[in-house]
Steps between C-alpha positions, in 0.01 A plus 500: 500500500303575185153658514328183372723278713379687808142423397584129471648506851184669631286235329705216650459651846126548446453138391746370761692317228873446536757586238806709443491762230815574305529839336732657247465874551709588195290279270175595675398138552405275786429130522360262756523121500331300773276202567138523608239232561194494275244220541750312719757513218837676517498758220779728387421870502703745294439873492677727255481881490640737237500869587579613145192320367281555809449124502412256777486129412389226739567138395379186680636157405324186627725208604425291191560529128291384208620167369604520135210273402259720698617831350216535244230415757660734754489780243130432438426513872703817550319666210165413660617630839631825351159574348354480853750726677484877517858590583816316417540181306638150518776380267684179429859553391568313180866416562452330837128455573514726803167658590467852631239750604589854394347817643663823387429870493623803314484775761609790280331817618350321799585524866485133604516395863619193683132398523479505118799268471353277775181479292701382197671238715176387666316477168769281344512270801119475513475421130764229524329361811171480310650306209786302660317165502381530142845606379665205674237257370574597141870592511620195693194280549432421134141631518345663196427872529148451362423238768630720781302799373184293451522373859549857621199622302293212640599601855412863427163403351405292804602768750222733617506843345610785724212593729297182436602344831377801698171508306442127554563522875 
């Protein structure tokens, strides 16, 4: 098993996620393909490690693709989402409309742990969970990105600011 592949296995055990890692010792690579549930949706999870490049990539694919007619609006929404995220990014693949959440790390000179890889996995799943409904509304539901974002901003504006509820009570 490769060094980074071992970390992926530790992360899977920590998160209690199922999946079988395949490793190529000679090439210094390992990959995982499995299904996980995010927001009650079956999502594909792919993890790729490259020892030579000290690279760990975590890819989440929701169960829907952007319709061809929705591609431009999906790109607008994804751009808006990416400006709000700290780590990772969403993409829509041009050739097939497939959406994916990507969280990756260059661990050169670092001593990552299974907990670090679990954090990458958890962050990607949480981000996709947060935006799943909006992505589906635009990518397959024919909604306009601006309308979805305006509704979200309206909801955020009407929600009490952090700490206001305690102060009011």
